[in-house]
Amino acid sequence: MRTNCPRDCYDNCGIVVRSGKGGRVIVQGDPDHPVSRGTLCAKCATAYNGVWQDPEARLATPLRRVGPKGEGAFAPISWEDALAETAERTQQVVDERGPAAVLHTHYSGTMSMLAFMFPLRFFHRLGATEVEPDSICNLAGHIAWTYMFGTSVAGFDPRTAADSSCILVWGANPSHSAPHMDKNWLGDFDGSVIVVDPIRTATAARADLHLQPYPGTDAALAFSIAHELGAMAAFDTEFIADHVQGVAEVLPAIETCTPEWGEEQTGVPAGDIRQAARLYAAGPALLWAGQGLQRQPTGANVMRAVGLLPALTGNIGKPGAGISYLNVAAAMLGADFDELSGTSLAQNGAPKVNHIGLAAKLENPERFGALFSWNTNPVASAAEQDRLRSALCREDLFTVVADCFATDTVDYADIVLPAASFLEFDDLTFSYMSPIVGAQQKVREPIGEALSNQEIFRRLAGAMGLDEPELHETDDVLIQRLLDQLDLGLSFAELAERGHVYLGREPVDFFADRRFRTPSGRIEIASDAATAAGLGRAPVPTADAREADGIFRLLSPASQWRLNDSHANDRTIGRRAGPATVTIHPADAADLGIAHGDPVRMQNSAGQLEVEANVADIAPRGVLVSYKGRWPKLEPSGANVNVLHEAISSDIEGCSAVHATRVTLELAQG
Ligand SMILES: Nc1nc2c(c(=O)[nH]1)N[C@H]1C(S)=C(S)[C@@H](COP(=O)(O)OP(=O)(O)OC[C@H]3O[C@@H](n4cnc5c(=O)[nH]c(N)nc54)[C@H](O)[C@@H]3O)O[C@H]1N2
Ligand SMILES: Nc1nc2c(c(=O)[nH]1)N[C@H]1C(S)=C(S)[C@@H](COP(=O)(O)OP(=O)(O)OC[C@H]3O[C@@H](n4cnc5c(=O)[nH]c(N)nc54)[C@H](O)[C@@H]3O)O[C@H]1N2
Ligand SMILES: [Mo]
């Protein structure tokens, strides 16, 4: 049988399964899938045949807490009891303090459409407060590019690379975060590849040109590339006249940002800045702006500055040109995700809080009386790990966690609800890079009594006496409606037979009409909306200063071996990935008397972490690298890198600037 991988990943691989022993299935790559071409990445191939099908590791029944919060001591209970207790205690909070005192946090544990979005109907109807999910990941970039291009979710179709001469990958690391796009798409590309990343990633090492700026200096870099493009007369004056607003407001700054100035600000040699301008100007050129790029204090400004390059050279809205941040083609082409998530059910304006500062809000007993966490593992992934843990210890915070596994977050729950995995129910998948929709087929029975997210929240709505028909629609109806909206002319069974389908035979170009969904209909370099949000009318050539002596800047991007914190509890993966490390520049290590393999301690106001030193020259001096994705409770120190994640916002208040974490570093004795 065919199915598709719903992880939070650019690739969205096709899968074939064969039946294995004892109700298990053997999970492999689908040879007919254009992105993955018959193989799965090492992490998913391992974990899907490992921990995801391990009945010992999976949550099999609902649980009720029997020990102190955080300890993870539970007794099994029936679904009926779990839902009745959850309904009663949630209703109590609603009655006493209003529905907004119920907080729910969720993200992309699974991104299959129904399991990802349908539960929102319940929370919208309830009137609960939502933790804005993107504020831990990519919200600053979304807001910035929406001001500029009118949308941040219309990306280029990777198939259009056949017409490109250059792909500029800016602040993404596909060698980890999109391994099949990296190997099969970038790897096959005939033109030039430029990578802009403070880390010499595997993608950067293979590129024609690697620009290695100091973190947080990308706006200065973009302006100096723009300077060189101007000097080469590579601006598309006709495109600018017809489709771009506000160029005059950035030209004076561009004029002063020479490549030599850029080198001073960013550490990138002026010659490389000139070379990048030449390769990009040859065009048509694609720009892929990563999500890591904007997790910086000036992240929104950086995104707008980087967006200058396609705007000034007209590299958008024609074959082989374009921009991609997130490409949610299914939504652009008809899938009504507002309907699926029931936004119209929200009667109180769907209140939100952001991730950064969440621990402080959660520890305040006046603010929230109940917490639901589903499809996410904030104790592992969110900021201020120590502070969050103590907030979650509040006895008066009724906490419900739905997950497939007994995560660190589960350990703080009053009630635990076992979620079925993607192998265990039907759904639809989409990629946030390629315009592909896939069938997620039920290929095996659920482990124990696990239920899909959508079934969990249908039943909970029932237990709470909420009877709006939208809260009880069945998966069959929801799936068929999405297929109809996408106008594919396929039933689920037909799609499942094929595995996946491209939305559009030819490469899709969402900007072909060059009508941008901004207030002016043009690309808005200068934006009144941005001014209103306190961002500045136009991007500016900022560069974060180098840290003071003794302070290091810590990057903690996507790990090769884990998908966020998912798969971290797979033993084989744990063995292959080895212990947690921090990569230190050899000169910095020498200064501190640190040798490869030494235990070292990083520390800041949020907490401290001991890991092993990996001495290697992959990032500029003063920059440390320690990949995200470990389960705190499986680490010797009981913490992961987010114990160091201070509540620093980007220029969009409350959005993560995790890649600007600052720490001290020292040898840890014994
Ligand atoms: N230091 C540092 N921290 C980061 C980042 C970083 O770059 N550096 N990146 C941030 C980013 S980009 C993101 S997106 C967040 C992600 O952070 P999280 O959203 O917390 O991601 P995971 O830790 O993988 O947690 C997802 C959980 O969903 C569960 N799950 C999987 N499928 C299902 C299902 O069908 N139903 C339910 N109920 N649960 C399911 C998984 O078992 C897993 O425990 O982390 C952020 N944290
Ligand atoms: N294997 C694996 N794949 C994943 C994930 C995972 O955890 N593991 N997570 C998934 C999720 S949720 C997301 S959001 C995506 C994220 O995937 P990406 O978009 O690739 O983002 P990151 O991995 O956070 O960071 C990418 C690169 O940005 C660089 N970076 C950091 N700061 C700066 C800066 O100031 N300037 C520049 N130019 N670069 C900078 C980092 O060095 C890093 O190499 O990946 C998804 N895919
Ligand atoms: Mo993310």
Coordinates of N, CA and C in Angstrom, one line a residue, residues 132-275:
E132 N -0.1 31.1 19.5 CA 0.2 31.3 18.1 C 1.3 30.3 17.7
P133 N 0.9 29.2 16.9 CA 1.9 28.2 16.7 C 3.2 28.7 16.0
D134 N 3.0 29.5 15.0 CA 4.1 30.0 14.2 C 5.1 30.8 14.9
S135 N 4.7 31.3 16.1 CA 5.6 32.2 16.8 C 6.8 31.5 17.4
I136 N 6.8 30.2 17.4 CA 8.0 29.5 17.8 C 8.9 29.1 16.5
C137 N 8.4 29.4 15.4 CA 9.0 28.9 14.2 C 9.3 30.0 13.1
N138 N 8.2 30.5 12.5 CA 8.4 31.2 11.3 C 7.6 32.5 11.1
L139 N 7.0 32.9 12.2 CA 6.0 34.0 12.1 C 6.6 35.3 11.6
A140 N 7.8 35.7 12.1 CA 8.3 37.0 11.7 C 8.5 37.0 10.2
G141 N 8.9 35.9 9.6 CA 9.1 35.8 8.1 C 7.7 35.9 7.4
H142 N 6.7 35.3 8.0 CA 5.4 35.3 7.4 C 4.9 36.8 7.3
I143 N 5.1 37.5 8.5 CA 4.5 38.8 8.5 C 5.3 39.7 7.6
A144 N 6.6 39.6 7.6 CA 7.5 40.4 6.7 C 7.1 40.3 5.3
W145 N 7.0 39.0 4.8 CA 6.8 38.8 3.4 C 5.4 39.1 3.0
T146 N 4.5 39.0 4.0 CA 3.1 39.4 3.6 C 3.0 40.9 3.4
Y147 N 3.7 41.7 4.2 CA 3.8 43.1 3.9 C 4.4 43.4 2.5
M148 N 5.4 42.6 2.2 CA 6.2 42.9 1.0 C 5.5 42.3 -0.3
F149 N 5.2 41.1 -0.2 CA 4.7 40.4 -1.4 C 3.2 40.1 -1.4
G150 N 2.5 40.4 -0.3 CA 1.1 40.2 -0.2 C 0.8 38.8 0.4
T151 N 1.8 37.9 0.4 CA 1.6 36.6 0.9 C 3.0 36.0 1.2
S152 N 3.0 35.1 2.2 CA 4.3 34.4 2.4 C 4.1 32.9 2.2
V153 N 3.0 32.5 1.6 CA 2.8 31.1 1.4 C 2.6 30.7 0.0
A154 N 2.9 31.6 -0.9 CA 2.9 31.3 -2.3 C 4.4 31.2 -2.7
G155 N 4.9 30.0 -2.8 CA 6.3 29.9 -3.1 C 6.5 29.5 -4.6
F156 N 7.8 29.4 -5.0 CA 8.0 28.9 -6.4 C 7.7 27.4 -6.4
D157 N 7.4 26.9 -7.6 CA 7.3 25.4 -7.8 C 8.7 24.9 -8.1
P158 N 9.2 24.0 -7.3 CA 10.6 23.5 -7.6 C 10.8 23.0 -9.0
R159 N 9.7 22.6 -9.7 CA 9.9 22.1 -11.0 C 10.4 23.2 -12.0
T160 N 10.1 24.5 -11.6 CA 10.5 25.6 -12.4 C 12.0 25.8 -12.5
A161 N 12.8 25.1 -11.7 CA 14.2 25.2 -11.7 C 14.8 24.8 -13.0
A162 N 14.1 24.0 -13.8 CA 14.5 23.7 -15.2 C 14.8 24.9 -16.0
D163 N 14.1 26.0 -15.6 CA 14.3 27.3 -16.4 C 15.2 28.3 -15.6
S164 N 15.9 27.9 -14.5 CA 16.6 28.8 -13.7 C 18.1 28.7 -14.1
S165 N 18.8 29.7 -13.8 CA 20.3 29.6 -13.9 C 20.9 29.7 -12.5
C166 N 20.1 30.0 -11.5 CA 20.7 30.2 -10.1 C 19.7 29.9 -9.1
I167 N 20.1 29.2 -8.1 CA 19.3 29.0 -6.9 C 20.0 29.6 -5.7
L168 N 19.4 30.5 -5.0 CA 20.0 31.2 -3.9 C 19.3 30.7 -2.6
V169 N 20.0 29.9 -1.8 CA 19.4 29.3 -0.6 C 19.9 30.1 0.6
W170 N 19.0 30.9 1.2 CA 19.4 31.9 2.2 C 18.9 31.5 3.6
G171 N 19.7 30.9 4.4 CA 19.3 30.6 5.8 C 18.4 29.4 5.9
A172 N 18.6 28.5 5.0 CA 18.0 27.2 5.1 C 19.1 26.1 5.0
N173 N 18.9 25.0 5.7 CA 19.9 23.9 5.6 C 19.2 22.7 5.1
P174 N 18.9 22.6 3.7 CA 18.2 21.5 3.2 C 19.0 20.1 3.5
S175 N 20.3 20.1 3.7 CA 21.0 18.9 3.9 C 20.4 18.2 5.2
H176 N 19.9 19.0 6.1 CA 19.2 18.4 7.3 C 17.7 18.5 7.1
S177 N 17.2 19.7 6.7 CA 15.7 20.0 6.9 C 14.9 19.6 5.7
A178 N 15.6 19.3 4.6 CA 14.8 18.9 3.4 C 15.8 17.9 2.6
P179 N 16.1 16.8 3.2 CA 17.2 16.0 2.6 C 17.0 15.5 1.2
H180 N 15.7 15.3 0.8 CA 15.5 14.8 -0.6 C 15.5 16.0 -1.6
M181 N 15.0 17.1 -1.2 CA 15.1 18.3 -2.0 C 16.6 18.6 -2.2
D182 N 17.4 18.4 -1.2 CA 18.8 18.7 -1.2 C 19.5 17.8 -2.2
K183 N 19.2 16.5 -2.1 CA 19.9 15.5 -2.9 C 19.4 15.5 -4.3
N184 N 18.0 15.4 -4.4 CA 17.5 15.2 -5.8 C 17.1 16.4 -6.5
W185 N 17.0 17.5 -5.9 CA 16.6 18.8 -6.6 C 17.8 19.7 -6.7
L186 N 18.4 20.1 -5.6 CA 19.6 20.9 -5.7 C 20.7 20.1 -6.3
G187 N 20.8 18.8 -6.0 CA 21.8 17.9 -6.5 C 21.8 17.8 -8.0
D188 N 20.6 17.8 -8.6 CA 20.4 17.7 -10.0 C 20.5 19.0 -10.8
F189 N 20.6 20.1 -10.0 CA 20.5 21.4 -10.7 C 21.7 21.7 -11.5
D190 N 21.6 22.2 -12.7 CA 22.7 22.4 -13.6 C 23.3 23.8 -13.3
G191 N 22.5 24.8 -12.9 CA 23.0 26.1 -12.7 C 23.8 26.3 -11.5
S192 N 24.0 27.5 -11.0 CA 24.8 27.8 -9.9 C 23.9 27.8 -8.6
V193 N 24.5 27.3 -7.5 CA 23.8 27.3 -6.2 C 24.7 28.2 -5.3
I194 N 24.0 29.2 -4.7 CA 24.6 30.0 -3.7 C 23.9 29.7 -2.3
V195 N 24.7 29.5 -1.3 CA 24.1 29.3 0.0 C 24.6 30.4 0.9
V196 N 23.7 31.0 1.7 CA 24.1 32.0 2.7 C 23.8 31.4 4.0
D197 N 24.8 31.1 4.8 CA 24.6 30.4 6.1 C 25.8 30.6 6.9
P198 N 25.7 31.0 8.2 CA 26.9 31.1 9.1 C 27.6 29.8 9.3
I199 N 26.8 28.7 9.0 CA 27.4 27.3 9.2 C 27.7 26.8 7.8
R200 N 28.9 26.1 7.8 CA 29.2 25.4 6.5 C 28.5 24.1 6.6
T201 N 27.2 24.1 6.2 CA 26.4 22.9 6.2 C 26.8 22.1 5.0
A202 N 26.3 20.8 4.9 CA 26.7 20.0 3.8 C 26.2 20.6 2.5
T203 N 25.0 21.3 2.5 CA 24.6 22.0 1.3 C 25.5 23.1 0.9
A204 N 26.0 23.9 1.9 CA 26.9 25.0 1.7 C 28.2 24.5 1.1
A205 N 28.7 23.4 1.7 CA 30.0 22.8 1.2 C 29.9 22.4 -0.2
R206 N 28.8 22.0 -0.7 CA 28.6 21.5 -2.1 C 28.3 22.7 -3.1
A207 N 27.9 23.8 -2.5 CA 27.4 24.9 -3.4 C 28.5 25.5 -4.2
D208 N 28.2 26.2 -5.3 CA 29.2 27.0 -6.1 C 29.8 28.1 -5.3
L209 N 28.9 28.7 -4.4 CA 29.4 29.8 -3.6 C 28.7 29.7 -2.2
H210 N 29.6 29.8 -1.2 CA 29.0 29.8 0.2 C 29.4 31.2 0.8
L211 N 28.4 32.0 1.1 CA 28.6 33.2 1.8 C 28.3 32.9 3.3
Q212 N 29.3 33.2 4.2 CA 29.2 32.7 5.5 C 29.2 34.0 6.5
P213 N 28.0 34.6 6.6 CA 28.0 35.8 7.4 C 27.9 35.5 8.9
Y214 N 28.3 36.5 9.7 CA 28.0 36.4 11.1 C 26.5 36.4 11.3
P215 N 25.9 35.6 12.2 CA 24.5 35.5 12.4 C 23.9 36.9 12.6
G216 N 22.7 37.1 12.0 CA 22.0 38.4 12.2 C 22.5 39.6 11.4
T217 N 23.4 39.3 10.5 CA 23.9 40.4 9.6 C 23.4 40.4 8.2
D218 N 22.4 39.6 8.0 CA 21.9 39.3 6.6 C 21.3 40.5 5.9
A219 N 20.7 41.5 6.7 CA 20.1 42.6 6.0 C 21.2 43.5 5.4
A220 N 22.3 43.6 6.1 CA 23.5 44.3 5.5 C 24.0 43.6 4.3
L221 N 24.1 42.3 4.4 CA 24.5 41.5 3.2 C 23.6 41.7 2.0
A222 N 22.3 41.7 2.3 CA 21.4 41.8 1.1 C 21.5 43.2 0.5
F223 N 21.7 44.2 1.3 CA 21.8 45.6 0.8 C 23.1 45.7 0.0
S224 N 24.2 45.0 0.4 CA 25.4 45.2 -0.3 C 25.4 44.3 -1.6
I225 N 24.7 43.2 -1.6 CA 24.4 42.5 -2.9 C 23.6 43.4 -3.8
A226 N 22.6 44.1 -3.2 CA 21.7 45.0 -4.0 C 22.6 46.1 -4.6
H227 N 23.6 46.6 -3.8 CA 24.5 47.7 -4.3 C 25.2 47.2 -5.5
E228 N 25.7 46.0 -5.4 CA 26.5 45.5 -6.6 C 25.5 45.3 -7.8
L229 N 24.3 44.8 -7.5 CA 23.4 44.6 -8.6 C 23.1 45.9 -9.3
G230 N 23.0 47.0 -8.5 CA 22.8 48.3 -9.1 C 24.0 48.8 -9.9
A231 N 25.1 48.5 -9.3 CA 26.4 48.9 -10.0 C 26.5 48.2 -11.4
M232 N 26.0 47.0 -11.4 CA 26.1 46.2 -12.7 C 24.9 46.5 -13.6
A233 N 24.1 47.5 -13.2 CA 22.9 47.8 -14.0 C 22.0 46.6 -14.2
A234 N 21.9 45.8 -13.1 CA 21.1 44.6 -13.2 C 19.7 44.8 -12.6
F235 N 19.3 46.0 -12.2 CA 17.9 46.2 -11.8 C 17.0 46.2 -13.0
D236 N 15.9 45.6 -12.8 CA 14.9 45.5 -13.9 C 14.0 46.7 -13.8
T237 N 14.4 47.8 -14.5 CA 13.7 49.1 -14.3 C 12.2 49.0 -14.8
E238 N 12.0 48.3 -15.8 CA 10.6 48.1 -16.3 C 9.7 47.4 -15.2
F239 N 10.2 46.3 -14.7 CA 9.5 45.6 -13.7 C 9.3 46.5 -12.4
I240 N 10.3 47.2 -12.1 CA 10.2 48.1 -10.9 C 9.1 49.1 -11.1
A241 N 9.1 49.8 -12.3 CA 8.2 50.8 -12.6 C 6.7 50.3 -12.5
D242 N 6.5 49.1 -13.0 CA 5.2 48.5 -13.1 C 4.7 47.8 -11.8
H243 N 5.7 47.3 -11.0 CA 5.3 46.3 -10.0 C 5.9 46.5 -8.6
V244 N 6.7 47.5 -8.4 CA 7.3 47.7 -7.1 C 7.1 49.1 -6.6
Q245 N 6.8 49.1 -5.3 CA 6.5 50.4 -4.7 C 7.6 50.7 -3.6
G246 N 8.1 51.9 -3.6 CA 9.0 52.3 -2.5 C 10.5 52.2 -2.8
V247 N 10.9 51.9 -4.0 CA 12.3 51.7 -4.3 C 13.1 52.9 -3.9
A248 N 12.5 54.1 -4.2 CA 13.2 55.3 -3.9 C 13.6 55.4 -2.4
E249 N 12.8 54.8 -1.6 CA 13.1 54.9 -0.1 C 14.3 54.0 0.3
V250 N 14.7 53.0 -0.5 CA 15.9 52.2 -0.1 C 17.1 52.6 -0.9
L251 N 16.9 53.2 -2.1 CA 18.1 53.5 -2.9 C 19.2 54.2 -2.3
P252 N 18.9 55.3 -1.5 CA 20.1 56.0 -0.8 C 20.9 55.0 0.1
A253 N 20.2 54.1 0.8 CA 21.0 53.2 1.7 C 21.7 52.2 0.8
I254 N 21.1 51.7 -0.3 CA 21.8 50.7 -1.2 C 23.0 51.4 -1.7
E255 N 22.9 52.6 -2.1 CA 24.1 53.4 -2.6 C 25.3 53.3 -1.7
T256 N 25.0 53.4 -0.4 CA 26.2 53.5 0.6 C 26.7 52.1 0.9
C257 N 25.9 51.0 0.7 CA 26.3 49.7 1.1 C 27.2 49.0 0.1
T258 N 28.4 49.5 0.0 CA 29.3 48.8 -1.0 C 29.7 47.4 -0.5
P259 N 30.1 46.6 -1.4 CA 30.6 45.3 -0.9 C 31.7 45.4 0.2
E260 N 32.5 46.4 0.1 CA 33.5 46.5 1.2 C 32.9 46.8 2.5
W261 N 31.9 47.7 2.5 CA 31.1 47.9 3.7 C 30.4 46.6 4.2
G262 N 29.9 45.9 3.2 CA 29.2 44.6 3.5 C 30.2 43.7 4.2
E263 N 31.4 43.6 3.7 CA 32.4 42.7 4.3 C 32.6 43.1 5.8
E264 N 32.8 44.4 6.0 CA 33.0 44.8 7.4 C 31.8 44.4 8.3
Q265 N 30.6 44.5 7.8 CA 29.4 44.3 8.6 C 29.2 42.8 8.9
T266 N 29.5 42.0 7.8 CA 29.0 40.6 7.8 C 30.2 39.6 7.9
G267 N 31.4 40.0 7.6 CA 32.5 39.0 7.5 C 32.6 38.3 6.2
V268 N 31.7 38.6 5.3 CA 31.7 37.9 3.9 C 32.6 38.7 3.0
P269 N 33.7 38.1 2.4 CA 34.6 38.8 1.6 C 33.8 39.6 0.5
A270 N 34.3 40.9 0.2 CA 33.6 41.7 -0.8 C 33.6 41.0 -2.2
G271 N 34.6 40.3 -2.5 CA 34.7 39.5 -3.7 C 33.6 38.5 -3.9
D272 N 33.2 37.9 -2.7 CA 32.1 36.9 -2.8 C 30.8 37.6 -2.9
I273 N 30.7 38.8 -2.3 CA 29.4 39.5 -2.4 C 29.2 39.9 -3.9
R274 N 30.3 40.3 -4.6 CA 30.2 40.7 -6.0 C 29.9 39.4 -6.8
Q275 N 30.5 38.3 -6.5 CA 30.2 37.1 -7.2 C 28.8 36.6 -7.0

